[in-house]
């Protein structure tokens, strides 16, 4: 099947330490690995009306809307995952002794805090370099301590967030979406799919980070709130850039420009284990069965293989 015949930018996902959630405009599907090793699947209806609003499809506006919708929707999905994961463990059972332990993930909510800390660490590192070059010992000590504390805080967040499980499920989420867009949903094709995706939020963040680091070097006089406001503008513009490059990803020049996003994904996603790909398969299989929007926008839906 021709990949271009399938709708793109219509399926999103969120990875957690015990599974993942995939969603279309009208439904979200959660798939978690239970302590017994079985996969728990749960779907919840979403309101697709706001996706039809022409305003949010405008250039620049859609990037800001995507940011807001991601934050609000991800919070709702996380609560669903946490409630389901908690129900899998009997009260008072501190350890299931099983290979797969459902847990409340620190991602993506605290992941945002980690991103802010990383950005602060970058600014502290720049100031530290400038202080060392200028021989300002007091500034060197201050920025050195601030940089060290920021990195320790990030390390703690990643450790408590069960980083390795999250990375695998993040890669599995990408695999499931790629397999759908390639027109073939089965466990084999999901397992073979590339675990890094051009349209991952990391791609957008990578360009925002590049622009902000450049501003830190060439415009250090900006205040914190000015930087935050500018970051929102840069996020929307970066989204438009990634959207444009993904459209022409068959060309070498576009693939080269997408490299920053892929490199950043090496820090936030990895090739999943086979059991994590199975969880992703369970989620995407249920999603395509439940979503009327996917069925209506996919002209070759019936040709897809669903085991």
Short mmCIF file of C-alpha atoms in Angstrom, two decimals:
data_model
loop_
_atom_site.label_atom_id
_atom_site.label_comp_id
_atom_site.label_asym_id
_atom_site.label_seq_id
_atom_site.Cartn_x
_atom_site.Cartn_y
_atom_site.Cartn_z
CA UNK A 1 0.00 0.00 0.00
CA UNK A 2 1.21 3.50 -0.81
CA UNK A 3 2.21 5.21 2.41
CA UNK A 4 0.96 8.56 1.08
CA UNK A 5 -2.62 7.28 0.84
CA UNK A 6 -2.92 7.11 4.61
CA UNK A 7 -3.68 10.13 6.79
CA UNK A 8 -0.70 11.46 8.69
CA UNK A 9 -0.54 13.70 11.77
CA UNK A 10 -3.80 12.17 12.98
CA UNK A 11 -2.59 9.61 15.53
CA UNK A 12 -0.74 10.75 18.63
CA UNK A 13 0.67 8.90 21.58
CA UNK A 14 2.02 9.12 25.10
CA UNK A 15 4.48 6.66 26.61
CA UNK A 16 4.56 5.64 30.27
CA UNK A 17 6.71 3.32 32.35
CA UNK A 18 4.14 0.52 32.25
CA UNK A 19 2.64 0.96 28.79
CA UNK A 20 1.38 3.58 26.38
CA UNK A 21 -1.65 5.43 25.07
CA UNK A 22 -2.44 6.00 21.39
CA UNK A 23 -5.19 8.39 20.38
CA UNK A 24 -7.11 9.59 17.34
CA UNK A 25 -9.42 12.65 17.39
CA UNK A 26 -12.38 10.62 18.68
CA UNK A 27 -10.91 7.90 20.91
CA UNK A 28 -7.88 7.10 23.06
CA UNK A 29 -6.69 3.57 23.81
CA UNK A 30 -4.48 2.62 26.74
CA UNK A 31 -2.48 -0.61 26.80
CA UNK A 32 -0.61 -1.63 29.97
CA UNK A 33 1.37 -4.71 30.91
CA UNK A 34 -0.16 -6.31 34.01
CA UNK A 35 1.96 -7.92 36.75
CA UNK A 36 0.77 -11.30 35.45
CA UNK A 37 2.25 -10.50 32.04
CA UNK A 38 -1.14 -10.03 30.38
CA UNK A 39 -1.95 -6.82 28.51
CA UNK A 40 -4.79 -4.65 29.81
CA UNK A 41 -6.51 -2.55 27.12
CA UNK A 42 -8.95 0.26 27.81
CA UNK A 43 -10.50 2.83 25.48
CA UNK A 44 -12.08 6.18 26.26
CA UNK A 45 -14.11 8.42 23.95
CA UNK A 46 -12.77 11.87 23.05
CA UNK A 47 -14.63 14.85 21.63
CA UNK A 48 -13.51 15.28 17.99
CA UNK A 49 -15.45 18.51 17.42
CA UNK A 50 -12.59 20.90 18.20
CA UNK A 51 -10.40 19.18 15.59
CA UNK A 52 -12.81 20.49 12.96
CA UNK A 53 -12.30 24.12 14.00
CA UNK A 54 -10.74 25.97 11.06
CA UNK A 55 -8.97 28.43 13.36
CA UNK A 56 -6.66 25.81 14.84
CA UNK A 57 -5.61 24.78 11.35
CA UNK A 58 -4.11 28.19 10.63
CA UNK A 59 -0.35 28.59 10.29
CA UNK A 60 1.31 29.35 13.65
CA UNK A 61 -1.97 28.96 15.57
CA UNK A 62 -1.98 25.18 15.17
CA UNK A 63 1.42 24.88 16.86
CA UNK A 64 0.22 26.75 19.96
CA UNK A 65 -3.00 24.76 19.99
CA UNK A 66 -1.04 21.52 19.74
CA UNK A 67 1.06 22.50 22.75
CA UNK A 68 -2.01 23.34 24.85
CA UNK A 69 -3.94 20.28 23.75
CA UNK A 70 -0.98 17.99 24.42
CA UNK A 71 -0.57 19.29 27.96
CA UNK A 72 -4.29 19.03 28.81
CA UNK A 73 -4.89 15.71 27.06
CA UNK A 74 -1.71 14.12 28.40
CA UNK A 75 -2.78 15.01 31.93
CA UNK A 76 -6.12 13.28 31.42
CA UNK A 77 -4.49 10.22 29.86
CA UNK A 78 -1.97 9.98 32.66
CA UNK A 79 -4.73 9.95 35.27
CA UNK A 80 -6.41 7.12 33.37
CA UNK A 81 -3.17 5.16 33.27
CA UNK A 82 -2.43 5.76 36.95
CA UNK A 83 -5.90 4.65 38.04
CA UNK A 84 -5.75 1.50 35.95
CA UNK A 85 -2.21 0.68 37.06
CA UNK A 86 -3.13 1.16 40.72
CA UNK A 87 -6.13 -1.16 40.35
CA UNK A 88 -3.81 -3.93 39.13
CA UNK A 89 -2.04 -4.12 42.50
CA UNK A 90 -3.85 -5.44 45.55
CA UNK A 91 -4.02 -3.05 48.54
CA UNK A 92 -1.01 -3.51 50.82
CA UNK A 93 0.95 -5.42 48.16
CA UNK A 94 4.25 -3.56 48.05
CA UNK A 95 5.88 -5.89 45.56
CA UNK A 96 4.22 -8.12 42.99
CA UNK A 97 7.40 -10.06 42.32
CA UNK A 98 6.48 -10.00 38.64
CA UNK A 99 8.65 -8.90 35.77
CA UNK A 100 6.22 -6.14 34.79
CA UNK A 101 5.12 -3.84 37.57
CA UNK A 102 2.58 -1.17 36.62
CA UNK A 103 3.59 2.15 38.10
CA UNK A 104 2.64 5.79 38.02
CA UNK A 105 4.98 7.32 35.50
CA UNK A 106 6.73 10.64 36.04
CA UNK A 107 6.43 11.20 32.31
CA UNK A 108 5.33 13.32 30.59
CA UNK A 109 4.24 15.71 33.38
CA UNK A 110 7.52 15.84 35.28
CA UNK A 111 9.30 15.44 31.96
CA UNK A 112 8.32 19.05 31.33
CA UNK A 113 10.02 20.04 34.59
CA UNK A 114 13.09 18.11 33.51
CA UNK A 115 13.10 19.99 30.20
CA UNK A 116 13.00 23.33 32.03
CA UNK A 117 15.86 22.20 34.28
CA UNK A 118 17.88 21.11 31.27
CA UNK A 119 17.31 24.47 29.63
CA UNK A 120 18.39 26.18 32.87
CA UNK A 121 21.48 23.96 32.96
CA UNK A 122 22.36 25.06 29.43
CA UNK A 123 22.09 28.72 30.43
CA UNK A 124 24.18 28.10 33.56
CA UNK A 125 26.79 26.34 31.42
CA UNK A 126 26.94 29.30 29.04
CA UNK A 127 27.30 31.75 31.94
CA UNK A 128 29.92 29.49 33.50
CA UNK A 129 31.95 29.47 30.29
CA UNK A 130 31.74 33.25 30.03
CA UNK A 131 32.73 33.64 33.70
CA UNK A 132 35.73 31.32 33.27
CA UNK A 133 36.82 33.25 30.17
CA UNK A 134 36.52 36.56 32.04
CA UNK A 135 38.25 35.24 35.18
CA UNK A 136 35.27 36.04 37.42
CA UNK A 137 35.81 33.59 40.27
CA UNK A 138 32.61 34.40 42.19
CA UNK A 139 30.49 33.94 39.08
CA UNK A 140 32.31 30.69 38.30
CA UNK A 141 31.45 29.28 41.71
CA UNK A 142 27.82 30.44 41.58
CA UNK A 143 27.12 29.08 38.12
CA UNK A 144 29.07 25.91 38.80
CA UNK A 145 26.92 25.12 41.83
CA UNK A 146 23.71 25.99 39.95
CA UNK A 147 24.72 23.79 37.02
CA UNK A 148 25.54 20.88 39.33
CA UNK A 149 22.25 21.15 41.21
CA UNK A 150 20.27 21.31 37.96
CA UNK A 151 21.93 18.18 36.61
CA UNK A 152 21.41 16.33 39.90
CA UNK A 153 17.71 17.25 39.84
CA UNK A 154 17.37 15.98 36.27
CA UNK A 155 19.19 12.75 37.16
CA UNK A 156 16.82 12.19 40.11
CA UNK A 157 13.74 12.76 37.97
CA UNK A 158 14.94 10.33 35.32
CA UNK A 159 15.85 7.69 37.91
CA UNK A 160 12.52 7.90 39.75
CA UNK A 161 10.67 7.91 36.45
CA UNK A 162 11.90 4.39 35.53
CA UNK A 163 13.67 5.82 32.50
CA UNK A 164 14.49 2.61 30.64
CA UNK A 165 10.92 1.33 30.58
CA UNK A 166 9.70 4.72 29.40
CA UNK A 167 12.30 4.87 26.60
CA UNK A 168 11.23 1.46 25.29
CA UNK A 169 7.53 2.27 25.31
CA UNK A 170 8.25 5.61 23.64
CA UNK A 171 9.97 3.74 20.82
CA UNK A 172 7.09 1.23 20.67
CA UNK A 173 4.61 4.11 20.37
CA UNK A 174 6.51 5.38 17.32
CA UNK A 175 6.62 1.89 15.85
CA UNK A 176 2.85 1.46 16.07
CA UNK A 177 2.13 4.80 14.39
CA UNK A 178 4.68 4.12 11.64
CA UNK A 179 3.23 0.65 10.98
CA UNK A 180 -0.25 2.16 10.66
CA UNK A 181 0.93 4.80 8.21
CA UNK A 182 2.74 2.11 6.22
CA UNK A 183 -0.61 0.36 5.87
CA UNK A 184 0.28 -2.89 7.63
CA UNK A 185 -0.61 -3.51 11.26
CA UNK A 186 0.73 -6.78 12.59
CA UNK A 187 3.21 -7.64 15.29
CA UNK A 188 5.99 -8.34 12.79
CA UNK A 189 5.75 -4.98 11.01
CA UNK A 190 5.47 -3.10 14.30
CA UNK A 191 8.56 -4.84 15.64
CA UNK A 192 10.53 -3.98 12.49
CA UNK A 193 9.38 -0.34 12.31
CA UNK A 194 11.83 2.48 13.01
CA UNK A 195 11.46 3.54 16.69
CA UNK A 196 12.23 7.19 15.91
CA UNK A 197 9.72 9.47 14.21
CA UNK A 198 10.07 12.73 12.34
CA UNK A 199 6.98 14.20 13.99
CA UNK A 200 7.84 13.31 17.56
CA UNK A 201 7.61 16.24 19.95
CA UNK A 202 11.34 15.83 20.49
CA UNK A 203 11.83 17.07 16.94
CA UNK A 204 9.99 20.29 17.73
CA UNK A 205 11.81 20.68 21.04
CA UNK A 206 15.18 20.19 19.33
CA UNK A 207 14.69 23.26 17.17
CA UNK A 208 13.37 25.28 20.10
CA UNK A 209 16.47 24.31 22.07
CA UNK A 210 18.77 25.29 19.20
CA UNK A 211 17.12 28.70 18.87
CA UNK A 212 17.15 29.30 22.64
CA UNK A 213 20.81 28.35 23.00
CA UNK A 214 21.62 30.74 20.17
CA UNK A 215 19.67 33.46 21.98
CA UNK A 216 21.55 32.68 25.19
CA UNK A 217 24.81 33.25 23.33
CA UNK A 218 23.85 36.32 21.31
CA UNK A 219 21.12 37.91 23.43
CA UNK A 220 21.93 37.11 27.08
CA UNK A 221 20.16 40.26 28.27
CA UNK A 222 16.70 38.69 27.81
CA UNK A 223 14.76 38.21 31.05
CA UNK A 224 13.34 34.85 32.07
CA UNK A 225 9.76 35.79 31.14
CA UNK A 226 10.86 37.25 27.82
CA UNK A 227 12.56 33.95 27.12
CA UNK A 228 9.41 32.01 28.05
CA UNK A 229 7.25 34.14 25.75
CA UNK A 230 9.77 33.76 22.96
CA UNK A 231 9.90 30.00 23.56
CA UNK A 232 6.14 29.77 22.88
CA UNK A 233 6.61 31.57 19.57
CA UNK A 234 9.57 29.37 18.70
CA UNK A 235 7.60 26.24 19.57
CA UNK A 236 4.89 27.10 17.08
CA UNK A 237 7.40 28.02 14.38
CA UNK A 238 9.40 24.86 15.08
CA UNK A 239 6.23 22.79 14.74
CA UNK A 240 5.58 24.37 11.33
CA UNK A 241 9.17 23.59 10.32
CA UNK A 242 8.88 19.93 11.37
CA UNK A 243 5.48 19.68 9.66
CA UNK A 244 7.00 21.04 6.43
CA UNK A 245 10.09 18.83 6.55
CA UNK A 246 8.05 15.71 7.26
CA UNK A 247 5.96 16.44 4.18
CA UNK A 248 9.11 16.29 2.06
CA UNK A 249 10.90 13.59 4.08
CA UNK A 250 11.41 11.52 0.93
CA UNK A 251 14.05 14.07 -0.11
CA UNK A 252 17.59 13.94 1.24
CA UNK A 253 17.70 17.66 2.13
CA UNK A 254 14.63 17.29 4.34
CA UNK A 255 16.00 14.19 6.07
CA UNK A 256 19.24 16.04 6.81
CA UNK A 257 17.34 18.94 8.38
CA UNK A 258 15.34 16.50 10.50
CA UNK A 259 18.51 15.06 12.06
CA UNK A 260 18.38 17.29 15.21
CA UNK A 261 15.04 15.78 16.17
CA UNK A 262 16.27 12.23 15.61
CA UNK A 263 19.39 12.91 17.67
CA UNK A 264 17.30 14.22 20.57
CA UNK A 265 15.09 11.15 20.35
CA UNK A 266 18.16 9.03 21.03
CA UNK A 267 17.92 10.47 24.56
CA UNK A 268 14.16 9.95 25.01
CA UNK A 269 13.38 6.78 23.04
CA UNK A 270 15.02 3.47 22.21
CA UNK A 271 14.27 0.29 20.30
CA UNK A 272 11.74 -1.54 22.47
CA UNK A 273 11.81 -5.12 23.68
CA UNK A 274 9.49 -7.55 21.94
CA UNK A 275 7.02 -7.48 24.86
CA UNK A 276 6.81 -3.68 24.62
CA UNK A 277 6.09 -3.91 20.89
CA UNK A 278 3.28 -6.34 21.77
CA UNK A 279 1.75 -3.70 24.03
CA UNK A 280 1.94 -1.18 21.18
CA UNK A 281 0.29 -3.70 18.84
CA UNK A 282 -2.57 -4.18 21.29
CA UNK A 283 -3.09 -0.41 21.49
CA UNK A 284 -3.03 0.32 17.73
CA UNK A 285 -5.24 -2.70 16.95
CA UNK A 286 -7.89 -1.49 19.36
CA UNK A 287 -7.58 2.10 18.16
CA UNK A 288 -8.27 1.33 14.50
CA UNK A 289 -11.25 -0.79 15.50
CA UNK A 290 -12.76 1.90 17.74
CA UNK A 291 -12.00 5.10 15.83
CA UNK A 292 -14.64 6.17 13.34
CA UNK A 293 -12.39 9.06 12.28
CA UNK A 294 -9.60 6.70 11.20
CA UNK A 295 -12.05 4.53 9.28
CA UNK A 296 -13.53 7.53 7.47
CA UNK A 297 -10.16 9.04 6.51
CA UNK A 298 -8.40 5.85 5.47
CA UNK A 299 -9.63 4.82 1.98
CA UNK A 300 -7.88 1.43 2.20
CA UNK A 301 -8.73 0.59 5.78
CA UNK A 302 -10.14 -2.85 4.98
CA UNK A 303 -6.89 -3.93 3.27
CA UNK A 304 -4.87 -3.60 6.47
CA UNK A 305 -3.90 -6.84 8.19
CA UNK A 306 -5.12 -7.09 11.77
CA UNK A 307 -4.12 -10.33 13.48
#
